XYZ file of C-alpha atoms in Angstrom:
739
model
C -20.574 -13.020 30.906
C -23.719 -10.966 30.543
C -24.393 -12.101 26.974
C -27.922 -12.173 25.628
C -29.457 -15.626 26.111
C -31.449 -15.578 22.840
C -28.342 -14.901 20.784
C -26.316 -17.401 22.800
C -28.794 -20.201 22.068
C -26.901 -23.120 20.417
C -27.982 -23.701 16.813
C -28.575 -27.403 17.410
C -31.496 -26.508 19.675
C -33.038 -24.206 17.086
C -32.213 -25.902 13.757
C -31.614 -29.517 14.758
C -28.317 -31.377 15.228
C -27.648 -32.294 11.564
C -27.840 -28.734 10.168
C -26.048 -27.318 13.222
C -23.169 -29.784 12.747
C -22.636 -28.721 9.114
C -22.775 -25.034 10.108
C -20.243 -25.536 12.898
C -17.819 -27.650 10.841
C -17.936 -25.774 7.548
C -18.796 -22.198 8.476
C -17.738 -21.919 12.118
C -21.271 -20.945 13.191
C -22.345 -22.212 16.626
C -24.963 -19.876 18.103
C -27.971 -17.889 16.925
C -25.804 -14.765 17.212
C -23.132 -16.298 14.940
C -25.760 -17.073 12.319
C -27.264 -13.583 12.460
C -23.776 -12.182 11.815
C -23.292 -14.420 8.756
C -24.139 -11.728 6.229
C -25.119 -12.140 2.557
C -22.195 -11.878 0.154
C -24.410 -10.185 -2.431
C -28.043 -9.911 -3.515
C -29.902 -10.911 -6.670
C -32.872 -8.993 -7.920
C -35.876 -10.976 -9.071
C -36.123 -9.247 -12.405
C -32.417 -9.392 -13.018
C -30.447 -12.506 -13.941
C -26.988 -13.406 -12.710
C -24.105 -13.101 -15.143
C -23.365 -16.643 -16.210
C -20.610 -15.232 -18.415
C -18.529 -14.332 -15.344
C -18.546 -17.652 -13.500
C -15.261 -18.553 -11.782
C -13.840 -22.046 -12.359
C -13.728 -24.573 -9.500
C -15.752 -22.349 -7.202
C -18.995 -23.077 -5.466
C -21.510 -20.665 -6.983
C -25.176 -19.806 -6.682
C -26.908 -18.518 -9.819
C -30.437 -17.400 -10.565
C -31.473 -18.356 -14.103
C -34.203 -19.660 -16.377
C -34.389 -23.119 -17.965
C -33.995 -22.829 -21.749
C -34.314 -26.531 -22.577
C -34.013 -29.980 -21.009
C -33.136 -33.255 -22.752
C -33.047 -36.788 -21.381
C -30.455 -39.091 -23.018
C -30.019 -42.821 -22.565
C -26.614 -44.445 -22.963
C -24.785 -47.701 -22.358
C -22.205 -47.887 -19.568
C -20.543 -50.527 -17.385
C -23.279 -50.054 -14.795
C -26.060 -50.035 -17.405
C -24.809 -52.171 -20.329
C -28.180 -52.373 -22.137
C -28.353 -48.666 -22.845
C -30.392 -48.062 -19.711
C -28.086 -45.342 -18.314
C -29.832 -41.983 -18.117
C -28.391 -38.477 -18.323
C -30.439 -35.301 -18.077
C -28.919 -32.225 -19.720
C -30.526 -28.921 -18.822
C -29.443 -25.627 -20.388
C -30.095 -22.515 -18.323
C -29.708 -18.913 -19.449
C -29.637 -15.474 -17.955
C -29.303 -13.368 -21.086
C -25.531 -12.934 -20.574
C -24.589 -16.559 -21.127
C -25.699 -20.164 -21.034
C -24.740 -22.919 -18.650
C -25.167 -26.668 -18.898
C -26.482 -28.672 -15.929
C -26.114 -32.459 -15.893
C -27.846 -35.077 -13.743
C -27.139 -38.846 -13.899
C -28.740 -42.139 -12.913
C -31.556 -42.094 -10.396
C -30.891 -38.406 -9.836
C -32.604 -37.472 -13.131
C -36.249 -38.132 -12.176
C -37.006 -35.178 -9.915
C -35.280 -32.484 -12.051
C -36.798 -34.002 -15.213
C -40.249 -33.354 -13.752
C -39.460 -29.937 -12.264
C -36.984 -28.187 -14.575
C -39.262 -27.473 -17.494
C -38.392 -24.773 -20.067
C -39.342 -21.338 -18.719
C -38.934 -22.365 -15.048
C -36.819 -19.981 -12.926
C -34.734 -21.299 -10.082
C -31.625 -20.823 -7.986
C -28.911 -23.349 -8.813
C -25.848 -24.087 -6.679
C -22.832 -26.245 -7.438
C -19.188 -26.304 -8.420
C -18.329 -24.927 -11.853
C -16.347 -27.344 -14.033
C -15.546 -27.668 -17.729
C -16.702 -30.555 -19.918
C -16.154 -30.602 -23.692
C -14.875 -27.015 -23.411
C -18.173 -25.849 -21.977
C -18.922 -24.686 -18.445
C -21.208 -26.988 -16.514
C -22.593 -27.757 -13.071
C -22.841 -31.482 -12.324
C -25.724 -32.494 -10.038
C -26.387 -28.955 -8.802
C -28.762 -28.400 -5.906
C -31.632 -26.123 -6.870
C -34.592 -24.263 -5.439
C -37.500 -23.278 -7.712
C -38.478 -19.617 -7.653
C -42.210 -19.562 -8.074
C -43.866 -16.397 -9.319
C -46.028 -14.142 -7.154
C -49.135 -15.885 -8.433
C -48.189 -19.128 -6.716
C -48.738 -17.855 -3.217
C -47.198 -15.060 -1.234
C -45.183 -17.412 0.983
C -42.302 -18.126 -1.397
C -41.965 -14.475 -2.353
C -41.911 -13.401 1.276
C -39.370 -16.051 2.236
C -37.040 -14.784 -0.474
C -36.829 -11.348 1.095
C -39.127 -9.291 -1.030
C -37.568 -8.280 -4.287
C -33.965 -8.934 -3.237
C -32.648 -12.468 -2.882
C -29.725 -12.675 -0.430
C -26.914 -14.969 -1.560
C -24.811 -16.183 1.374
C -21.214 -17.423 1.576
C -22.107 -21.109 1.323
C -20.474 -24.521 1.047
C -21.172 -27.634 -1.000
C -22.804 -29.120 2.106
C -25.119 -26.183 2.716
C -26.556 -24.163 -0.151
C -27.234 -20.450 0.087
C -31.014 -20.859 0.217
C -30.824 -23.369 3.067
C -28.778 -20.810 4.986
C -31.348 -18.169 4.090
C -34.149 -20.349 5.466
C -32.192 -21.009 8.675
C -31.592 -17.271 9.096
C -35.300 -16.531 8.554
C -35.982 -18.970 11.420
C -33.716 -17.130 13.873
C -34.331 -13.580 12.597
C -36.939 -12.732 15.305
C -34.119 -13.103 17.893
C -32.399 -10.085 16.298
C -34.800 -7.900 18.309
C -32.906 -8.959 21.433
C -29.458 -7.956 20.149
C -27.849 -5.601 22.672
C -26.463 -2.489 21.000
C -22.711 -2.050 21.571
C -22.591 1.529 20.251
C -23.232 4.410 22.664
C -26.603 6.019 21.925
C -25.025 9.436 21.351
C -22.734 7.970 18.684
C -25.637 6.354 16.772
C -27.681 9.530 16.884
C -24.759 11.777 15.975
C -23.982 9.700 12.904
C -27.523 8.816 11.932
C -26.980 5.054 12.283
C -29.889 2.596 12.551
C -30.137 0.376 15.656
C -28.422 -3.038 15.682
C -31.672 -5.098 15.593
C -32.858 -2.955 12.667
C -29.504 -3.384 10.854
C -29.647 -7.181 11.234
C -33.207 -7.233 9.933
C -32.349 -5.067 6.920
C -29.212 -6.927 5.907
C -31.013 -10.300 5.863
C -34.389 -9.146 4.595
C -33.925 -5.930 2.631
C -36.781 -4.450 0.642
C -34.662 -1.854 -1.146
C -31.009 -1.242 -1.908
C -31.131 1.635 0.599
C -31.930 -0.935 3.330
C -28.718 -2.791 2.488
C -26.667 0.427 2.521
C -28.056 1.491 5.916
C -27.446 -1.954 7.393
C -23.870 -2.174 6.091
C -23.038 1.352 7.259
C -24.201 0.450 10.759
C -22.481 -2.968 10.888
C -19.193 -1.505 9.636
C -19.260 0.942 12.526
C -19.839 -1.916 14.979
C -16.808 -3.794 13.736
C -14.509 -0.778 13.549
C -15.599 0.634 16.901
C -15.430 -2.552 18.983
C -11.974 -3.355 17.566
C -10.733 0.189 18.244
C -12.152 0.068 21.800
C -10.108 -3.100 22.407
C -6.963 -1.353 21.153
C -7.702 1.913 23.006
C -8.112 -0.037 26.248
C -4.788 -1.719 25.664
C -3.084 1.633 25.018
C -4.733 3.047 28.144
C -3.558 0.091 30.256
C 0.010 0.535 28.966
C 0.056 4.204 30.019
C -0.828 3.115 33.550
C 2.328 0.957 33.797
C 5.440 2.489 35.354
C 8.746 2.635 33.461
C 12.169 4.116 34.130
C 12.697 7.255 31.984
C 15.862 6.793 29.902
C 17.666 9.975 28.831
C 21.086 9.913 27.142
C 23.909 11.814 28.862
C 25.276 14.916 27.087
C 28.715 13.491 26.220
C 28.177 9.776 26.457
C 28.080 6.735 24.215
C 25.447 8.148 21.817
C 27.450 11.335 21.175
C 30.633 9.304 20.643
C 28.771 7.046 18.181
C 27.258 9.964 16.229
C 30.708 11.599 15.991
C 32.176 8.551 14.283
C 29.365 8.097 11.709
C 30.833 8.632 8.209
C 27.571 10.270 6.988
C 24.813 12.523 8.260
C 21.418 11.087 9.183
C 18.556 11.696 6.743
C 15.823 14.138 7.836
C 13.530 11.145 8.308
C 16.005 9.372 10.579
C 16.449 12.503 12.690
C 12.682 13.061 13.006
C 11.975 9.422 13.975
C 14.891 9.422 16.444
C 13.402 12.505 18.145
C 10.008 10.737 18.463
C 11.721 7.709 20.028
C 13.892 9.756 22.428
C 10.809 11.715 23.586
C 9.041 8.406 24.347
C 12.064 6.971 26.163
C 12.170 10.025 28.446
C 8.650 9.380 29.828
C 7.793 7.418 32.957
C 5.537 4.903 31.201
C 6.712 2.327 28.643
C 7.197 3.386 25.030
C 5.223 1.280 22.545
C 6.306 2.336 19.104
C 6.176 0.703 15.674
C 9.013 1.728 13.362
C 8.073 1.102 9.739
C 10.759 1.557 7.166
C 11.232 0.698 3.546
C 13.837 -1.983 2.896
C 17.191 -0.230 3.342
C 15.854 2.983 4.897
C 18.233 2.686 7.849
C 15.894 1.315 10.544
C 18.694 -0.621 12.235
C 20.718 2.567 12.666
C 17.745 4.380 14.258
C 17.137 1.403 16.585
C 20.834 1.241 17.506
C 20.855 4.944 18.461
C 17.856 4.282 20.741
C 19.729 1.352 22.315
C 22.815 3.500 22.878
C 20.684 6.203 24.542
C 19.392 3.583 27.003
C 22.923 2.275 27.711
C 23.981 5.900 28.321
C 21.306 6.187 30.997
C 22.628 3.098 32.795
C 20.231 0.491 31.343
C 20.559 -2.457 28.982
C 18.983 -2.844 25.549
C 18.116 -6.061 23.760
C 17.361 -6.692 20.095
C 15.299 -9.762 19.232
C 15.568 -11.253 15.753
C 13.283 -13.980 14.347
C 16.102 -16.302 13.187
C 19.685 -17.144 14.167
C 20.956 -16.067 10.744
C 19.426 -12.644 11.342
C 20.620 -12.353 14.935
C 24.190 -13.091 13.788
C 23.807 -10.621 10.934
C 22.557 -7.866 13.289
C 25.370 -8.616 15.738
C 27.977 -8.308 12.992
C 26.579 -5.057 11.626
C 26.125 -3.455 15.088
C 29.709 -4.317 16.064
C 30.953 -2.940 12.720
C 28.974 0.307 13.112
C 30.180 0.802 16.704
C 33.825 -0.187 16.177
C 35.858 0.397 19.350
C 32.678 1.538 21.156
C 31.610 -2.143 21.172
C 34.750 -3.215 23.043
C 33.744 -2.324 26.600
C 35.998 -3.912 29.212
C 38.569 -4.886 26.579
C 42.019 -3.492 25.942
C 41.755 -0.805 23.306
C 38.059 -0.212 23.987
C 36.973 3.428 23.837
C 36.230 5.470 26.973
C 32.407 5.184 26.750
C 32.450 1.695 25.255
C 30.009 -1.046 26.196
C 29.937 -4.760 25.458
C 27.777 -6.144 22.617
C 26.814 -9.759 23.291
C 25.202 -12.337 20.981
C 22.964 -14.999 22.546
C 21.385 -17.755 20.433
C 20.102 -21.268 21.101
C 22.907 -23.052 19.283
C 25.843 -21.488 21.161
C 28.296 -23.790 22.933
C 27.878 -24.186 26.708
C 30.983 -22.174 27.650
C 30.211 -19.232 25.348
C 26.623 -19.258 26.572
C 27.664 -19.215 30.252
C 29.948 -16.286 29.533
C 27.199 -14.363 27.715
C 24.658 -14.999 30.508
C 27.151 -13.685 33.069
C 27.671 -10.468 31.056
C 23.877 -9.975 30.952
C 23.378 -10.545 34.680
C 26.234 -8.257 35.785
C 25.297 -5.471 33.372
C 28.697 -5.771 31.658
C 26.827 -6.179 28.337
C 24.943 -2.990 27.504
C 23.612 -4.347 24.216
C 22.364 -7.895 23.720
C 21.311 -9.347 20.375
C 19.651 -12.713 20.034
C 16.739 -14.939 19.174
C 13.888 -16.375 21.254
C 16.653 -17.944 23.385
C 16.739 -14.596 25.221
C 13.312 -15.267 26.655
C 14.245 -18.433 28.538
C 13.886 -18.492 32.333
C 17.640 -18.773 32.878
C 18.342 -15.440 31.183
C 18.593 -12.606 33.743
C 19.313 -8.950 32.990
C 20.954 -6.439 35.294
C 18.614 -3.579 34.267
C 16.619 -4.111 31.075
C 15.502 -0.752 29.680
C 14.596 -1.299 26.010
C 13.461 -4.202 23.865
C 13.746 -3.853 20.078
C 11.776 -6.497 18.171
C 12.744 -7.026 14.530
C 9.821 -8.091 12.310
C 6.944 -8.012 14.797
C 4.725 -10.491 12.943
C 7.051 -13.313 13.929
C 6.691 -12.753 17.673
C 3.801 -13.811 19.845
C 2.174 -12.340 22.894
C 3.740 -14.830 25.317
C 7.239 -13.807 24.250
C 6.519 -10.111 24.591
C 5.208 -10.666 28.114
C 8.060 -12.968 29.119
C 10.598 -10.324 28.097
C 8.688 -7.631 29.955
C 9.036 -9.654 33.109
C 12.835 -9.493 32.789
C 12.999 -5.804 33.729
C 12.661 -4.355 37.246
C 9.871 -2.330 35.634
C 8.354 -2.923 32.186
C 10.978 -1.996 29.562
C 10.322 0.347 26.636
C 9.379 -1.439 23.400
C 10.336 -0.604 19.819
C 8.956 -2.839 17.076
C 10.598 -2.702 13.632
C 9.048 -3.901 10.399
C 10.264 -3.644 6.832
C 6.813 -4.494 5.484
C 5.182 -1.167 4.660
C 1.738 -1.137 6.218
C -1.062 1.093 4.926
C -2.248 3.586 7.541
C -5.557 1.822 8.151
C -3.923 -1.546 8.703
C -1.486 0.071 11.121
C -4.503 1.523 12.959
C -6.218 -1.862 12.999
C -3.487 -4.435 13.473
C -0.882 -2.397 15.337
C -3.466 -0.135 16.943
C -1.829 -0.408 20.363
C 1.451 1.017 19.045
C 2.322 4.586 18.072
C 3.721 4.601 14.531
C 6.865 6.160 13.046
C 7.606 5.875 9.335
C 10.975 6.036 7.550
C 10.235 6.518 3.875
C 13.443 8.158 2.672
C 16.255 6.014 1.311
C 19.727 7.039 2.530
C 22.176 8.436 -0.014
C 24.282 5.793 -1.730
C 21.487 3.214 -2.172
C 21.297 2.086 -5.778
C 18.210 1.714 -7.960
C 16.814 -1.794 -8.560
C 15.441 -2.709 -11.994
C 12.714 -5.388 -11.860
C 11.417 -7.451 -14.785
C 8.943 -10.304 -15.198
C 10.400 -13.334 -17.026
C 7.553 -15.315 -18.686
C 9.265 -18.734 -18.655
C 6.434 -20.642 -20.369
C 5.603 -18.132 -23.135
C 9.206 -17.102 -23.828
C 11.739 -19.725 -22.695
C 14.605 -17.754 -24.281
C 13.932 -14.989 -21.690
C 14.816 -17.480 -18.945
C 18.025 -18.444 -20.749
C 18.847 -14.716 -20.950
C 18.190 -14.382 -17.198
C 20.949 -16.906 -16.443
C 23.264 -15.064 -18.850
C 22.581 -11.853 -16.889
C 23.532 -13.662 -13.657
C 26.824 -14.776 -15.259
C 27.469 -11.190 -16.416
C 26.965 -9.843 -12.872
C 29.336 -12.480 -11.472
C 31.978 -11.791 -14.118
C 31.690 -8.115 -13.129
C 32.793 -9.096 -9.617
C 29.303 -9.253 -8.084
C 27.072 -11.998 -6.615
C 23.515 -13.210 -7.075
C 20.609 -14.831 -5.212
C 18.211 -17.395 -6.676
C 15.061 -17.790 -4.541
C 12.725 -20.835 -4.634
C 9.478 -21.473 -2.733
C 10.414 -24.938 -1.479
C 13.414 -26.794 -0.009
C 13.024 -30.145 -1.773
C 14.501 -32.628 0.709
C 12.806 -35.899 1.663
C 10.819 -34.438 4.589
C 9.483 -31.755 2.353
C 5.868 -32.016 1.445
C 4.887 -30.357 -1.827
C 1.596 -29.393 -0.211
C 3.482 -27.412 2.412
C 5.418 -25.681 -0.304
C 2.212 -24.721 -1.986
C 0.976 -23.259 1.268
C 3.736 -20.686 1.186
C 1.890 -19.227 -1.713
C -0.863 -17.075 -0.325
C -2.284 -16.901 -3.820
C -4.959 -19.110 -5.340
C -3.815 -21.720 -7.840
C -4.160 -20.583 -11.422
C -3.572 -22.659 -14.503
C -1.126 -25.445 -15.277
C 1.962 -24.052 -13.576
C 0.237 -24.757 -10.304
C -0.301 -28.440 -11.044
C 3.357 -29.257 -10.462
C 4.925 -28.806 -7.029
C 6.714 -25.475 -6.521
C 10.357 -25.390 -7.590
C 12.753 -26.494 -4.866
C 16.116 -25.113 -3.759
C 17.980 -28.450 -3.902
C 16.737 -29.331 -7.417
C 17.285 -25.851 -8.856
C 20.780 -25.536 -7.348
C 21.803 -28.872 -8.851
C 20.437 -28.133 -12.331
C 22.019 -24.634 -12.376
C 25.417 -25.931 -11.273
C 25.345 -28.582 -14.016
C 23.718 -26.326 -16.610
C 23.484 -22.563 -17.200
C 25.693 -21.589 -14.229
C 28.286 -24.336 -14.660
C 31.697 -23.282 -13.391
C 30.322 -20.759 -10.861
C 30.443 -21.409 -7.124
C 26.793 -22.205 -6.234
C 25.674 -22.859 -2.614
C 22.303 -23.490 -0.950
C 20.686 -21.978 2.157
C 17.384 -23.009 3.747
C 15.635 -23.159 7.100
C 16.233 -26.836 7.853
C 20.030 -26.630 7.798
C 21.939 -26.748 11.081
C 22.501 -23.225 12.500
C 26.296 -23.543 12.215
C 26.018 -24.633 8.572
C 23.667 -21.736 7.800
C 26.040 -19.279 9.398
C 29.013 -20.722 7.515
C 27.152 -20.402 4.182
C 26.175 -16.786 4.955
C 29.724 -15.932 5.999
C 31.151 -17.359 2.754
C 28.551 -15.454 0.734
C 29.170 -12.208 2.640
C 32.931 -12.668 2.147
C 32.428 -13.024 -1.613
C 33.593 -16.661 -1.751
C 30.246 -17.854 -3.187
C 28.995 -16.538 -6.541
C 25.354 -17.636 -6.380
C 23.250 -18.427 -3.316
C 20.164 -20.573 -4.020
C 17.849 -20.060 -1.041
C 14.322 -20.136 0.350
C 12.823 -16.998 1.874
C 15.202 -17.280 4.853
C 17.009 -14.386 3.152
C 13.835 -12.293 3.106
C 14.613 -10.133 6.100
C 17.716 -8.289 7.108
C 20.397 -10.191 5.182
C 22.873 -7.532 4.080
C 25.458 -8.308 1.379
C 26.180 -5.062 -0.512
C 28.087 -6.944 -3.240
C 24.978 -8.973 -4.249
C 23.431 -7.197 -7.235
C 21.129 -9.739 -8.925
C 18.191 -11.823 -7.736
C 16.180 -14.384 -9.707
C 12.913 -15.420 -8.004
C 11.633 -18.754 -9.356
C 7.847 -19.378 -9.358
C 7.511 -15.749 -8.278
C 3.711 -16.065 -8.483
C 3.858 -18.305 -5.389
C 4.866 -15.375 -3.178
C 2.800 -12.468 -1.870
C 3.396 -8.955 -3.200
C 4.929 -7.679 0.056
C 7.161 -10.740 0.273
C 8.501 -10.139 -3.248
C 9.202 -6.528 -2.306
C 11.064 -7.705 0.806
C 13.126 -10.187 -1.170
C 13.985 -7.644 -3.839
C 15.345 -5.363 -1.101
C 18.268 -7.760 -0.620
C 19.972 -6.482 -3.816
C 21.167 -2.992 -4.750
C 22.424 -2.450 -1.186
C 25.815 -1.200 -2.358
C 26.975 1.297 -4.956
C 26.182 -0.931 -7.991
C 22.593 -1.004 -9.359
C 20.434 -4.033 -8.532
C 18.491 -6.363 -10.812
C 15.487 -8.481 -9.808
C 13.987 -11.029 -12.236
C 10.553 -12.487 -11.427
C 10.248 -15.851 -13.182
C 6.731 -17.234 -13.712
C 4.974 -19.768 -15.920
C 1.592 -18.125 -15.426
C -0.234 -16.972 -18.559
C -0.152 -13.271 -19.337
C -3.844 -12.685 -18.591
C -3.767 -14.311 -15.138
C -4.161 -12.354 -11.902
C -0.811 -13.783 -10.774
C 0.978 -12.125 -13.688
C -0.788 -8.811 -13.019
C 0.483 -9.008 -9.460
C 4.045 -9.550 -10.698
C 3.704 -6.685 -13.182
C 2.675 -4.442 -10.282
C 5.797 -5.424 -8.321
C 8.007 -4.836 -11.365
C 6.478 -1.435 -12.050
C 6.913 0.287 -8.671
C 9.459 0.500 -5.851
C 6.978 2.144 -3.476
C 6.366 -0.396 -0.710
C 3.282 1.412 0.583
C 1.684 1.347 -2.865
C 2.481 -2.378 -3.146
C 1.116 -3.170 0.295
C -2.128 -1.505 -0.776
C -2.269 -3.680 -3.922
C -1.452 -6.732 -1.804
C -4.238 -5.923 0.595
C -6.793 -5.352 -2.156
C -5.952 -8.714 -3.707
C -6.025 -10.717 -0.509
C -8.888 -11.187 1.871
C -8.946 -8.919 4.898
C -8.789 -11.986 7.118
C -5.276 -12.768 5.933
C -4.160 -9.235 6.609
C -5.492 -9.357 10.124
C -3.536 -12.488 10.895
C -6.546 -14.768 10.932
C -4.917 -17.034 8.384
C -2.516 -18.094 11.146
C -5.067 -18.636 13.873
C -7.572 -20.500 11.740
C -10.389 -18.493 13.304
C -12.901 -16.595 11.258
C -11.969 -12.967 10.767
C -13.960 -10.624 12.957
C -14.250 -8.269 10.003
C -17.234 -9.275 7.920
C -18.364 -6.032 6.303
C -15.503 -3.666 7.140
C -12.889 -3.404 4.392
C -9.590 -2.173 5.774
C -8.598 -0.222 2.666
C -11.952 1.176 1.510
C -13.226 2.119 4.951
C -10.224 4.172 6.013
C -12.432 7.067 7.152
C -14.648 4.915 9.357
C -11.605 3.305 10.991
C -9.948 6.672 11.661
C -13.174 8.124 13.107
C -13.842 4.987 15.167
C -10.327 5.240 16.606
C -10.992 8.828 17.746
C -14.404 7.976 19.216
C -12.978 4.903 20.974
C -10.116 6.887 22.501
C -12.602 9.426 23.885
C -14.894 6.722 25.326
C -12.006 4.862 27.008
C -10.473 8.075 28.402
C -13.829 8.918 30.040
C -14.694 5.396 31.207
C -11.793 2.878 30.948
C -13.857 0.041 32.440
C -16.893 0.799 30.215
C -19.103 0.617 33.307
C -21.739 2.835 31.687
C -21.835 0.791 28.465
C -22.827 -2.818 29.262
C -23.699 -3.571 25.604
C -20.235 -2.518 24.486
C -18.626 -4.613 27.243
C -20.586 -7.631 26.028
C -19.509 -7.111 22.414
C -15.917 -6.689 23.553
C -15.952 -9.933 25.530
C -17.342 -11.735 22.499
C -14.616 -10.247 20.285
C -11.787 -10.875 22.698
C -12.158 -14.531 23.285
C -8.768 -16.043 23.912
C -7.769 -16.534 20.303
C -8.662 -12.984 19.291
C -6.880 -11.580 22.312
C -3.701 -13.369 21.354
C -3.986 -12.500 17.721
C -4.513 -8.823 18.514
C -1.366 -8.880 20.622
C 0.600 -10.683 17.955
C -0.444 -8.141 15.373
């Protein structure tokens, strides 16, 4: 790798092993370059005091304030029975509020001498509450001496603007600032990844200049210039990575797949009891155009819950079967694979009975292949795949095993892309004589910029029309703590739906069996804990099912469904529910995707605040799938003013998945959106905000496409190649592929 030695220098050589160890363990910073790219979270102005009134609880904060008074108290305690215990209480103020600092024991001497009334300092610690007042216990602090006490301290605090860095309890913001000042001269050696013409055309400062200005700004304009430049770096390097992947895909050969004029697809369309929506026709045309080319299709099909994605995908599969190839649909779970198999066979009718008596003239065979099938059934299915007897195959990851051979694999449809990894995509590709076409389906609406960033190597089609006959869903928040009688009414509503001949779901965040760890349950919640409701473990399927069956839903047929049940048991439960034999299904989020029971009209989501916005929208899409209207009740114990409740109100107030995904994205960190939560790596996006910087991302995508078209290997841009290699270390490469 031709990376710059100065920026590759390990921090332990520059800052010493102790500091370097803390930086590596707590902030993931290993080299001088890493540290230079650890940007300030915000800046404080010398003449302006931080808002103490807005301090968040339980967070590590850095504040700039003035000491109002300091008092030393003595007290008796078990360690100091003769009243020799000492406690120093210091009150600091910033004009907007006051904050108490406390120091105990031997720790009182130094602050007692230094924190005199009128002194200004930076204080860092964790905000807690004592006697109903906010306080910092044993905060670290750094005195801010005035200009008169020597230029050095002023200079080291970056002129008039004090950078405040994302810090940890082990390493305060000002220690980070000092470390960055130490390595800042190395910024001059940063190699610029952006082509010179691009910087000049857009009036961007150079990379060394941007690094200097973001860490040591003299004016607010310096910060703006630096951020504008660094955002472009992030957007451009990421888009170059994606553009190169798209370019590489177009170089691969594929067999063009065109449906015959009077084949299976025509026969299928003729037997449809309805006409396709305009959206379905438009998206189908895009897919058929891609399938007809001699390089592999890579298309993302986004569709609102219930917009008819499966039908569009099935038509694509039939087109491939018409042209003599095979098509496979991969589902993330066995329950879903079985569900897809059932619905495809139902939609196709006699066209799915190829090779059987009574099968139609153009019929093909539709085969299900999952990991839990019996040996004989599995052997039979594998034979149908290898001989080409089965035109359509539906299954789980089991389809990727070495033993599975296809006669002529032409199309792979992946349901819910975010559950499939790069290895699986590649393994399936290897099953075709040439790389098969790829269609990825997702029911999670993705804002345009996220699609450009996360799924940037896929062309995107969007289905945003709901087919005729889908019923409206009414959603309401049920504040269980404030208004318990609302919860009682919720169970009455479930009984009413059941007595009207319908069925209901109750969703819980946790399973609740012995292996279950409450901490794991809490992890399902992508949201920060807020208030008392979060102190108890999340509600569990097994407990809730039992208390409902004995209590408010006594007399109804209640069953449970969760991910740790045996596949056969899961399938049996789903079959009974689909057949209408079960009144209420108490489940985890295993029902989130693709489960289709038109007779289910009500859903109660317990501890709804533990789920993400998009997940709630997905879950809600399981009801109202038939002719009767749907009802979704979001039960939460969170107080009305909490962010969690605002999130739930947003879900209740709109059915527009794209609007909700925007809200979701604004409320979560970008890193989660870009999949970094799974990989545990730091997000590569430090200043770029996927929602706010839509324009930059769109422009960077265009620029990147032009650069890659002209020079796919980037031979003329060594700086860009270096930045790309740094971005695409193994973990990033995988994560980009996973989307």
